[in-house]
XYZ file of C-alpha atoms in Angstrom:
586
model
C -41.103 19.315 -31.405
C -38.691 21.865 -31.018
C -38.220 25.184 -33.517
C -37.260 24.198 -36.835
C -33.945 23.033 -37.335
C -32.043 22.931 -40.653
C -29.146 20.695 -41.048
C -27.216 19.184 -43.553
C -29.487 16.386 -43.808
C -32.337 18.843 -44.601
C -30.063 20.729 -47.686
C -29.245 17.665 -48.589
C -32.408 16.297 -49.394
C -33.036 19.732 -51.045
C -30.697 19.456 -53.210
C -31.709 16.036 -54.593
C -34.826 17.569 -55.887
C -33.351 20.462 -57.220
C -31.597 17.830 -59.392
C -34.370 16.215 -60.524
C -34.300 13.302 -57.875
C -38.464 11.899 -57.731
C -37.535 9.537 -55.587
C -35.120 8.525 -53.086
C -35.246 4.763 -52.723
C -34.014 3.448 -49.328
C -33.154 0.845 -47.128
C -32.295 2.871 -43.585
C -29.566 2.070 -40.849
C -28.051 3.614 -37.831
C -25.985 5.918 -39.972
C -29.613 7.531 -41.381
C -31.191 9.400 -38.324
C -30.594 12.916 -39.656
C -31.622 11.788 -42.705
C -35.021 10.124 -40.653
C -35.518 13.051 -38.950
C -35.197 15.841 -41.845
C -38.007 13.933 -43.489
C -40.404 13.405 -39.894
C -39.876 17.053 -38.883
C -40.794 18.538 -42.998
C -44.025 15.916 -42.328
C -45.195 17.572 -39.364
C -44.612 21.505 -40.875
C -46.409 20.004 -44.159
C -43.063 20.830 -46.057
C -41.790 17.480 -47.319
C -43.155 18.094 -50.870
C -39.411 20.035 -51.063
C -38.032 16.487 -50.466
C -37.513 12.998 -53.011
C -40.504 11.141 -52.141
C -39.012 8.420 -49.584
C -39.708 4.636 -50.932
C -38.485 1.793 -48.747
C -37.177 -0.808 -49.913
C -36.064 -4.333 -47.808
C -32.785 -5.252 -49.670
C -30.483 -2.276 -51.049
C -30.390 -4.464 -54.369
C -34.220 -3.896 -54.993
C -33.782 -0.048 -53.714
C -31.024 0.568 -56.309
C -32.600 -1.397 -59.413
C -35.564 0.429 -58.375
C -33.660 4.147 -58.922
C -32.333 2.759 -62.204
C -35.374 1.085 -63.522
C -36.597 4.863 -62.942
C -34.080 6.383 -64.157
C -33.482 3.951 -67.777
C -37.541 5.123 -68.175
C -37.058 8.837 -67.892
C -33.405 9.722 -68.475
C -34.048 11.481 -65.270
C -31.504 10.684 -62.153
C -32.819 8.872 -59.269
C -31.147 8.139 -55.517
C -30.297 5.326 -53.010
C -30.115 5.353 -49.676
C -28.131 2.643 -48.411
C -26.464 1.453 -44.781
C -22.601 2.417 -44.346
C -20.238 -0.706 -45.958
C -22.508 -3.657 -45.376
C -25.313 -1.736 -47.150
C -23.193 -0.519 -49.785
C -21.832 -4.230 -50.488
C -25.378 -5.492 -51.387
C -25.685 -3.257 -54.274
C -22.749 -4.342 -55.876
C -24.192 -6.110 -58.727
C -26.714 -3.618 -59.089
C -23.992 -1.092 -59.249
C -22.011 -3.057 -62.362
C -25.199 -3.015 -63.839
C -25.793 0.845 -64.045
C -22.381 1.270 -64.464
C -21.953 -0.703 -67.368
C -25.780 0.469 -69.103
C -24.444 4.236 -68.469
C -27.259 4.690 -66.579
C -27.396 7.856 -63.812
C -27.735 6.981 -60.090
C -26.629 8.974 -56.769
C -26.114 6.451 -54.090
C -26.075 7.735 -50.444
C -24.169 5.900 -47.808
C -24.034 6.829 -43.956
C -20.664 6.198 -42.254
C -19.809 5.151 -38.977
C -19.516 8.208 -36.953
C -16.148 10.045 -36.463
C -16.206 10.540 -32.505
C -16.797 8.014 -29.687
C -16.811 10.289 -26.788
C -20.147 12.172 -27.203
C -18.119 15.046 -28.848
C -21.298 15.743 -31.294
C -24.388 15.055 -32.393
C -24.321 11.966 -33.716
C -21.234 10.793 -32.071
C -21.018 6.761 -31.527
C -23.534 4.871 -29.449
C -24.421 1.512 -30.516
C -21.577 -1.144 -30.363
C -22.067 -1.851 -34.315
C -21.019 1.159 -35.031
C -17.108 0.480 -34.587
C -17.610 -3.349 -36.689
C -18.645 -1.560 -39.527
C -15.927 1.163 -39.060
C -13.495 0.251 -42.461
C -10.619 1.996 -44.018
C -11.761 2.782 -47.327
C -15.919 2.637 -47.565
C -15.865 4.680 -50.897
C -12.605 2.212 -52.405
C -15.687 -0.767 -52.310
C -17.340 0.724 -55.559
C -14.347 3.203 -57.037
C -14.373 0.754 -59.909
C -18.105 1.462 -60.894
C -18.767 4.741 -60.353
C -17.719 7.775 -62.073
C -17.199 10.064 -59.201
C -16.889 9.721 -55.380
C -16.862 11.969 -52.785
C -17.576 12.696 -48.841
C -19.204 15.443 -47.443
C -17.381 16.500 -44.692
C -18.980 20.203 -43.592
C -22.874 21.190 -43.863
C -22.222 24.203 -45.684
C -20.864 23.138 -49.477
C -23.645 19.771 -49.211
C -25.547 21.479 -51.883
C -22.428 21.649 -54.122
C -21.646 18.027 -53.606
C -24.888 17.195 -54.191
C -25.065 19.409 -57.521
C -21.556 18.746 -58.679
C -21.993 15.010 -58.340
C -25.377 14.945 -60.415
C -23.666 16.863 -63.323
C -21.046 14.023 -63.608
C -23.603 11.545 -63.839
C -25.717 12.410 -66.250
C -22.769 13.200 -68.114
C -22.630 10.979 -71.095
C -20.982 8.659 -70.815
C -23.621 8.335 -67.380
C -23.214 6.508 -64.655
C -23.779 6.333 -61.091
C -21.996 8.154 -58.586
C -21.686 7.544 -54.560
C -21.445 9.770 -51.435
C -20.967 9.300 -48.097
C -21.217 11.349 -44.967
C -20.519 10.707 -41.344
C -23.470 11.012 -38.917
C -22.093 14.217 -36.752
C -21.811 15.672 -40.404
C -25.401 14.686 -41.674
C -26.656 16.475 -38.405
C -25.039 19.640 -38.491
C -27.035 22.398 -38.223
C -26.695 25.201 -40.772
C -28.452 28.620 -42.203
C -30.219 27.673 -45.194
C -28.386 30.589 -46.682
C -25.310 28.899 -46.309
C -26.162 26.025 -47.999
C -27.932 28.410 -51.252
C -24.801 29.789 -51.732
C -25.021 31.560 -55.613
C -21.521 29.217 -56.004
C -23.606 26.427 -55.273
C -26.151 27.172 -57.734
C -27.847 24.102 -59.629
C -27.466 25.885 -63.140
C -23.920 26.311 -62.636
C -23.863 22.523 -62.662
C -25.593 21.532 -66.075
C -24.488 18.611 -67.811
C -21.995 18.686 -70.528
C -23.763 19.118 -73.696
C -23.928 16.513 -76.449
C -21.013 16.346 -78.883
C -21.753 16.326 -82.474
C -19.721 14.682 -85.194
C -16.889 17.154 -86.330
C -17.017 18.420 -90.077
C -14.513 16.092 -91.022
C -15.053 12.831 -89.563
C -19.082 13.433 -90.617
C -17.304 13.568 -94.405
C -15.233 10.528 -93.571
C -17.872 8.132 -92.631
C -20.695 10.072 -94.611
C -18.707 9.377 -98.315
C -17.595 5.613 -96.617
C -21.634 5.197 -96.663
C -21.969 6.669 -100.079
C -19.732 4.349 -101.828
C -20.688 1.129 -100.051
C -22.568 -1.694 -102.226
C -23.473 -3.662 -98.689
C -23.397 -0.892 -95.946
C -24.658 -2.591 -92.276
C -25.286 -0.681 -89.302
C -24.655 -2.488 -85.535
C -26.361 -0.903 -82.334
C -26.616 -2.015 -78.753
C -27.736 0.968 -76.704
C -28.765 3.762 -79.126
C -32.244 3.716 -77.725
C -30.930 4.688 -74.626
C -32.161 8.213 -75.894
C -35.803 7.376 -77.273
C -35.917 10.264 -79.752
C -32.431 8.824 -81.532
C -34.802 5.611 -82.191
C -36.713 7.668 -85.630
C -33.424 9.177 -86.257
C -31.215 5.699 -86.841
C -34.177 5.117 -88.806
C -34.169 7.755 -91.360
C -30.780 7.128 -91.475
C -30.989 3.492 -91.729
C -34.310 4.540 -94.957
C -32.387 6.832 -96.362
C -29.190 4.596 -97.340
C -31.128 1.159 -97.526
C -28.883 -0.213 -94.796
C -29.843 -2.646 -92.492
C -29.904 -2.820 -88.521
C -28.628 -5.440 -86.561
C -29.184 -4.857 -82.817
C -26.451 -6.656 -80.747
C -26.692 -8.058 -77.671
C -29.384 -5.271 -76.969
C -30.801 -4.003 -73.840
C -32.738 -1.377 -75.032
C -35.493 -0.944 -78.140
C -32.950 0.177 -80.977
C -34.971 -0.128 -83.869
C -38.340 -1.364 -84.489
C -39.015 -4.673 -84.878
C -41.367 -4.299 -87.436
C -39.655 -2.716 -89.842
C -38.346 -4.118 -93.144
C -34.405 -2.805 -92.122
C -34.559 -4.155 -89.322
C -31.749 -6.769 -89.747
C -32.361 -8.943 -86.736
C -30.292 -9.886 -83.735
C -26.952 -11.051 -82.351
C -26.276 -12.510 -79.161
C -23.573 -15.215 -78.434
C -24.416 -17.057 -81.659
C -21.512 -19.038 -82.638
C -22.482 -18.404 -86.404
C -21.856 -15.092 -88.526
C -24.695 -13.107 -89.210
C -24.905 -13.510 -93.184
C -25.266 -9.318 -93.359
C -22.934 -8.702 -90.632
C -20.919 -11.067 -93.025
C -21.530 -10.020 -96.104
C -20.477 -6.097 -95.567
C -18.468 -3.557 -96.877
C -18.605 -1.187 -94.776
C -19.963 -1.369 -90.886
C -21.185 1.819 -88.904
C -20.946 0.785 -85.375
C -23.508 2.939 -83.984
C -23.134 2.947 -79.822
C -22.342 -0.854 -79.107
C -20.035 -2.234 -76.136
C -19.884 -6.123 -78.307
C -21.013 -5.187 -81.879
C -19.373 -8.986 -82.768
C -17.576 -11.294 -80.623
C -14.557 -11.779 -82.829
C -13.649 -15.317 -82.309
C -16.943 -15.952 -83.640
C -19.089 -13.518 -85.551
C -17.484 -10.634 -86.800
C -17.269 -8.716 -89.958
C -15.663 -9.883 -92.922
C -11.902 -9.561 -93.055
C -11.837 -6.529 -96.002
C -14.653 -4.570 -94.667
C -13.709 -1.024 -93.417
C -15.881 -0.348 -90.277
C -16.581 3.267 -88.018
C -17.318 3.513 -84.783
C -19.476 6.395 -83.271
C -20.472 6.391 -79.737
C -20.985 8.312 -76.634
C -17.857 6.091 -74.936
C -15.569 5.286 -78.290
C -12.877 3.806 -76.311
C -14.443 1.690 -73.527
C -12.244 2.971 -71.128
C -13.717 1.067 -68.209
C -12.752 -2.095 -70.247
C -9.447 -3.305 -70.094
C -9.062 -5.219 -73.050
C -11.134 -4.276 -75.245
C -10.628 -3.599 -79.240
C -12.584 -2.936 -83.054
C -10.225 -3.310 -86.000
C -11.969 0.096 -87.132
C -10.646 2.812 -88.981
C -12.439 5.395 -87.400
C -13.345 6.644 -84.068
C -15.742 9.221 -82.937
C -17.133 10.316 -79.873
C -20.651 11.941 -80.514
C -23.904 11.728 -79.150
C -25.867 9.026 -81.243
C -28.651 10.525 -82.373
C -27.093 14.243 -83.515
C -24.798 11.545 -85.511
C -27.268 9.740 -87.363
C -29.447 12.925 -88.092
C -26.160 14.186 -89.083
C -25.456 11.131 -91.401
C -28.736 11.251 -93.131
C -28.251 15.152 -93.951
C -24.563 14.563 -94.970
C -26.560 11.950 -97.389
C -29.404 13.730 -98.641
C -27.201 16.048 -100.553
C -27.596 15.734 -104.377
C -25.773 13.221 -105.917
C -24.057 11.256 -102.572
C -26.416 7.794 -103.314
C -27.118 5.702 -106.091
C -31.186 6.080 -105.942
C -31.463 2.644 -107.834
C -29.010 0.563 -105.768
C -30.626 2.081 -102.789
C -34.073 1.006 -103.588
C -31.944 -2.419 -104.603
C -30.973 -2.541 -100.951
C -34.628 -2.007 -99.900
C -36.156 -4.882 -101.743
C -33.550 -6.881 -100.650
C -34.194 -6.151 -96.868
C -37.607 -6.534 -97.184
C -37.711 -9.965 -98.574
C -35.060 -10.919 -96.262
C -37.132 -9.970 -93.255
C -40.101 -11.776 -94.885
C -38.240 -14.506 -94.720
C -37.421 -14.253 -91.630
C -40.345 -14.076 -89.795
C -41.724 -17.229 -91.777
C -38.615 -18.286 -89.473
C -39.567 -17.391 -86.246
C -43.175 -18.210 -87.190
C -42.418 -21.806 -87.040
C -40.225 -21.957 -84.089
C -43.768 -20.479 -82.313
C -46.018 -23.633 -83.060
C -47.057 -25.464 -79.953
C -45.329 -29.013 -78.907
C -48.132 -30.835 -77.923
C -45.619 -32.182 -74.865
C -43.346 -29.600 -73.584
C -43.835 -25.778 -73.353
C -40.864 -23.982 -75.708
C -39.600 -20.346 -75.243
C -40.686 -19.407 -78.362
C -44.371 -20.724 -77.828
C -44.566 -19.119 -74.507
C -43.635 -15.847 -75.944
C -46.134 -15.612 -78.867
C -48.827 -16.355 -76.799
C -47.207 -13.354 -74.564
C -46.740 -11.237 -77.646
C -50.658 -11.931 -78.613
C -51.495 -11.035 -75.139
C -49.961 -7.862 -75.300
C -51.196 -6.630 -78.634
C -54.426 -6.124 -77.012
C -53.514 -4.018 -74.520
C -54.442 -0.716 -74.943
C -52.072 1.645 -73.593
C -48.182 1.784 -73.093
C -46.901 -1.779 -72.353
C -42.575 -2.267 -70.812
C -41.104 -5.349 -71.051
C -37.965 -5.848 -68.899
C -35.427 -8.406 -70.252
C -33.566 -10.609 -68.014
C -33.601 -14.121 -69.494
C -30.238 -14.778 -69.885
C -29.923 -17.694 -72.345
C -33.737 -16.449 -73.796
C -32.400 -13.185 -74.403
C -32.598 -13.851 -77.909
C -35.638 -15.263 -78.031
C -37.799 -12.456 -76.287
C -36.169 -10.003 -78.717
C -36.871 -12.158 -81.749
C -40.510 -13.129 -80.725
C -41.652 -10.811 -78.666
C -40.525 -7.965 -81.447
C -41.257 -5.085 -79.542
C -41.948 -1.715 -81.784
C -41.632 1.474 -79.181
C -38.993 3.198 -78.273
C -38.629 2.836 -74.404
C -40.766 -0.295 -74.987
C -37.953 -3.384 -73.901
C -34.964 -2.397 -71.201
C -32.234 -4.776 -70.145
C -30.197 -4.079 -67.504
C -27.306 -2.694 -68.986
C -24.898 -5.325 -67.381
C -24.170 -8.684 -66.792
C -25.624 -9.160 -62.766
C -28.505 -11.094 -62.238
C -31.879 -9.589 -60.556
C -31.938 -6.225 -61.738
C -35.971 -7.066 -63.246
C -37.294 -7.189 -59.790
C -36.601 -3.222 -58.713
C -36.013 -2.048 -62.246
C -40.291 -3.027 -62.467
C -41.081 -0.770 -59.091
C -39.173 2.008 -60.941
C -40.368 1.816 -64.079
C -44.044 1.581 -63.079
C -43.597 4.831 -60.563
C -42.184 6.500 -64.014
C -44.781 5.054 -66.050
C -47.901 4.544 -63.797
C -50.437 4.291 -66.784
C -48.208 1.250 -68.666
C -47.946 -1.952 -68.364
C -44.693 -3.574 -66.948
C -43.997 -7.281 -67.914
C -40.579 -8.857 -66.772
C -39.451 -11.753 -68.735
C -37.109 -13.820 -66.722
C -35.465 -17.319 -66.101
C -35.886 -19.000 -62.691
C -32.119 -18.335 -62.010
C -32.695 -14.565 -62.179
C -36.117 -14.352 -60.089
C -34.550 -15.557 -57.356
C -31.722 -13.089 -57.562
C -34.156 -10.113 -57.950
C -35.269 -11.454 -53.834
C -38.739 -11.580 -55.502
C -40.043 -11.213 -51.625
C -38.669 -7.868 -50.873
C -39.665 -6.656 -54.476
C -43.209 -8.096 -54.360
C -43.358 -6.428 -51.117
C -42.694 -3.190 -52.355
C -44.592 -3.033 -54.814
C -47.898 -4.112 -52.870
C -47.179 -1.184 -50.811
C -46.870 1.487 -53.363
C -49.109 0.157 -55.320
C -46.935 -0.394 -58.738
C -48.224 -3.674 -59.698
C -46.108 -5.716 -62.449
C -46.309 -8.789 -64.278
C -43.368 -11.495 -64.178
C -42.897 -14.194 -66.908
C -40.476 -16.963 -65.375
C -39.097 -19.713 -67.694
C -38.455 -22.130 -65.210
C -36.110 -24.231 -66.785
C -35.552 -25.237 -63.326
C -31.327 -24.255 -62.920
C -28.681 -22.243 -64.665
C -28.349 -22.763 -68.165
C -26.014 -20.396 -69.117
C -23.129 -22.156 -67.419
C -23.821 -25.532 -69.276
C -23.887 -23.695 -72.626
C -20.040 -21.864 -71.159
C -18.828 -25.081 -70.360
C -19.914 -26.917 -73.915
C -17.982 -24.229 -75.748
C -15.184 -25.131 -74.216
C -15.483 -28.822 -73.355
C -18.243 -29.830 -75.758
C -16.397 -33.341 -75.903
C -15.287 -33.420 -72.075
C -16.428 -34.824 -69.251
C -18.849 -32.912 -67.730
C -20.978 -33.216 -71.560
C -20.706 -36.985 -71.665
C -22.466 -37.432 -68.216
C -24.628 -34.368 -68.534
C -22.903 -33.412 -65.114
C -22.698 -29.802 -65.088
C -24.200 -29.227 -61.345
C -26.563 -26.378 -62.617
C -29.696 -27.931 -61.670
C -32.194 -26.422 -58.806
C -33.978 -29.945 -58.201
C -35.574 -30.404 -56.064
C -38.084 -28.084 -57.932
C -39.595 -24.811 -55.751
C -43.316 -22.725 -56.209
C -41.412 -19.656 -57.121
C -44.630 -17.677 -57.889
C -45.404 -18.906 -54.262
C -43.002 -16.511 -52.674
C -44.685 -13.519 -54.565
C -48.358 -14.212 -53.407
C -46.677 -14.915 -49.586
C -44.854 -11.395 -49.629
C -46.815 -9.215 -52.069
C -50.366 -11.027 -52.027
C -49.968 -11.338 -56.131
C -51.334 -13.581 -58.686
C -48.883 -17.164 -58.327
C -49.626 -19.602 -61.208
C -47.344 -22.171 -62.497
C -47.981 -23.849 -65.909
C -46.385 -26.843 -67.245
C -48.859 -27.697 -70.075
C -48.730 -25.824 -73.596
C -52.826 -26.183 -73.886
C -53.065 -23.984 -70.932
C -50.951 -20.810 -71.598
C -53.361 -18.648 -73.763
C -55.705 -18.921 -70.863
C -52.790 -18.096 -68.360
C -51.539 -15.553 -69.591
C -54.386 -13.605 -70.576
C -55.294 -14.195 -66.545
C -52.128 -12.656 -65.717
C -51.727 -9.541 -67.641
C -55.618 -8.833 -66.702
C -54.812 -9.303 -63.071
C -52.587 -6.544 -63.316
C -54.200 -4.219 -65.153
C -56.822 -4.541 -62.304
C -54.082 -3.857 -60.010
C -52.706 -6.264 -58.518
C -49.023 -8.216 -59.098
C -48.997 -11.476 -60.944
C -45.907 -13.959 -61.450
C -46.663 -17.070 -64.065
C -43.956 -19.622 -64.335
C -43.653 -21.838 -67.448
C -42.438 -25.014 -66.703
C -39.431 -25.530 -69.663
C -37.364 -29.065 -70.162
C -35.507 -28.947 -67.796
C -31.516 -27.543 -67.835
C -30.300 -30.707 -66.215
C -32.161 -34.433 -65.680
């Protein structure tokens, strides 16, 4: 090996952890060899604890739900290294589903090389090189990410690399994408150059959060004061764990309850006796959600889906949230009276202090409100209670997740579940009624698949807990289960997958019934969402990542099952238990 040799692709790397990058999660092309090569030569001098640790990762889909699995855990930035356009194609749904959660990711993409005559290092010399040669590679995701940019000399790489890390954790985050040519990635450089004091990291911080301005905190705070039936709506405030306590001292403090809509993080706990349930695509109104005078809308993308569920016609509702005009969303609209950008959890600490003060509540109406909730949620959960008993013939959702939620209550330790079931989402937030903050993550979005990565990431951020994904047989397959499983055999982040094997996609036969329940395709139950003939799914796991493959179609024999599962992988090893459910089309 020849002297050492710092290039762009060395600063580069550098600069990822200076940002806070753990781990760079990669699938690696012809456009990656200074990239390869930065990491192979820090190896051999024992330097490469200055780089991301380097996880590979056989489909760029599983590499990037892998960096935002990570990243949803610890708030922290992770990064993606992916191949030029074709690479950069197959995270596209992964992409719409960071982009839409606000979740931080740097993506990385190589481009074909800029010379074809040997002009530098690097220059062209495989014939693929001019097929994947297009005319705008960063154009593919300029829709989903908040900044793009190419580096085009070594010296400023750090600066890229800095600038581009302050945008995205930037609230509202999101992921962000780079790309660099391979003469540019293997330019060499004095590291001086590249630690320029302009280029400094802490000349890059992320903006700080925005609190609610002295005004609008009056506004909404005396709106709260003077309601009789005052709701509050979340989707994503547990994006920031330590807002969770806050929404509920808030939420205490005025006797107001929480609904959590279409949720893809833990909002509110479960448990508690505010906690005013959930709303999904429910073509019913919520009877609180109905029934109120005034609505705080509390960081939510779909608080209500207006056709269908939405507030009362007289009641005066406020939005706060990190993104108060959904910019990215081009028709989108509240009938509120009130918008504020702020993060979440200064506003509801803020809210509870504006309410404190002598005299803003009615003590007596507020402990009204309490009762009230409380018997309500009693009620409730008589509900959901019997929705859980067994059918002695078919396995149900709701069965198959209270024996889960049993399972899990005797774990001792941290336990994650990841959400992806689609037409269950409901049900795994109703019965599995998770407590934690940071304990249930969806994917932010609306692309299937995001489970099978988000569980490598989330175990590498949480190594002592206990990751469950909860999916439908539609999404496994999009997560390619056999790249994931594979990954995580070989770094050793074992997970546990629930699949409700309903065997096809419900979720278009419930879209078509709401608009044709009368038509056609409902009188001959023709819908063509069905996956028969029937596949082993768990199969493909124990082929590619030697885990646990069990399939159960008999209610008797799910305790046993999944207490087998969730023990196989606290031992250490994957497991993935299908559920055989009626299926979504005879």
């Amino acid at each position: 090996m020849s002297a050492p040799r710092y290039t762009t692709s060395t600063a580069f790397l550098e600069a990822l952890t200076e940002v806070g990058v753990r781990y760079v999660f990669a699938n690696l092309g012809s456009d990656h060899p200074g990239l390869i090569e930065a990491y192979a030569r820090a190896r051999a001098e024992g330097t490469v604890d200055r780089f991301p640790e380097l996880v590979i990762c056989p489909h760029e889909s599983v590499a990037f739900s892998a960096a935002q699995g990570y990243a949803q855990a610890t708030g922290r930035i992770q990064a993606v290294l992916v191949h030029v356009e074709c690479g950069t194609q197959n995270i596209g749904g992964m992409l719409h589903n960071a982009a839409k959660g606000r979740v931080p990711v740097l993506v990385f993409a190589g481009a074909s090389p800029v010379t074809q005559h040997g002009e530098h290092t690097g220059s062209r010399d495989e014939f693929i090189q001019w097929v994947q040669d297009v005319h705008d590679q960063r154009g593919i995701v300029r829709g989903y990410t908040k900044y793009d940019y190419e580096i085009r000399v070594a010296d400023n790489v750090k600066q890229i690399v800095h600038r581009a890390a302050q945008i995205a954790a930037s609230e509202p985050a999101g992921p962000v994408y780079l790309v660099g040519a391979r003469e540019v990635m293997e330019q060499r450089l004095e590291q001086a150059a590249a630690d320029r004091p302009e280029y400094a990291l802490d000349r890059y911080t992320p903006v700080e959060p925005a609190a609610l301005a002295q005004g609008t905190l009056r506004r909404i705070g005396e709106a709260l004061a003077g309601a009789a039936r005052p709701v509050i709506v979340t989707s994503y405030l547990g994006r920031d764990q330590e807002a969770v306590p806050a929404l509920v001292g808030l939420a205490e403090r005025l006797g107001a309850p929480v609904i959590e809509s279409v949720p893809m993080w833990l909002n509110f706990p479960a448990d508690h006796p505010l906690h005013g349930g959930h709303q999904w695509n429910i073509p019913e109104h919520h009877p609180l959600l109905a029934a109120a005078d005034v609505v705080l809308v509390l960081g939510s993308d779909v608080p209500w889906i207006p056709v269908r569920n939405g507030p009362g016609a007289g009641a005066r509702v406020f939005v706060v949230d990190v993104d108060p005009l959904k910019e990215q969303m081009p028709l989108w609209h509240l009938p509120a009276e009130l918008f504020a950008r702020a993060d979440l959890g200064i506003a509801a600490r803020q809210l509870t202090g504006f309410l404190e003060e002598p005299g803003r509540l009615d003590a007596a109406l507020v402990r009204e409100r309490l009762a009230a909730a409380a018997t309500a949620r009693e009620r409730r959960l008589r509900e959901l209670t019997a929705r859980e008993q067994p059918d002695p013939e078919v396995i149900t959702p709701e069965y198959l997740l209270a024996c889960l939620r049993a399972e899990l209550a005797t774990v001792d330790g941290e336990t994650i579940v990841l959400t992806e079931a689609i037409t269950n989402y409901l049900a795994v937030s109703e019965h599995l009624r998770r407590t934690r903050p940071g304990g249930l993550l969806g994917s932010g979005g609306g692309s299937l698949g995001w489970y099978a990565g988000a569980a490598i990431g989330v175990k590498l951020a949480r190594p002592d807990a206990l990751v469950v994904s909860v999916v439908g047989d539609g999404t496994y397959l999009f997560g390619v289960p056999a790249s994931a499983l594979w990954t995580a055999r070989r770094y050793g982040v074992p997970s546990l997958t629930i699949i409700l094997d309903n065997e096809g996609w419900q979720a278009p036969k419930v879209s078509a019934l709401g608009v044709h329940p009368d038509g056609a395709a409902a009188e001959a139950d023709d819908f063509g969402v069905g996956f028969a003939p029937g596949a082993d799914l768990p199969a493909v796991a124990a082929a590619a990542g030697g885990a646990l493959a069990r399939t159960v179609t008999a209610p008797a024999e799910l305790p046993a099952a999944v207490r087998e599962a969730v023990q196989t992988v606290r031992s250490g090893r994957s497991a993935v238990l299908a559920a055989r459910l009626p299926p979504v089309q005879p």
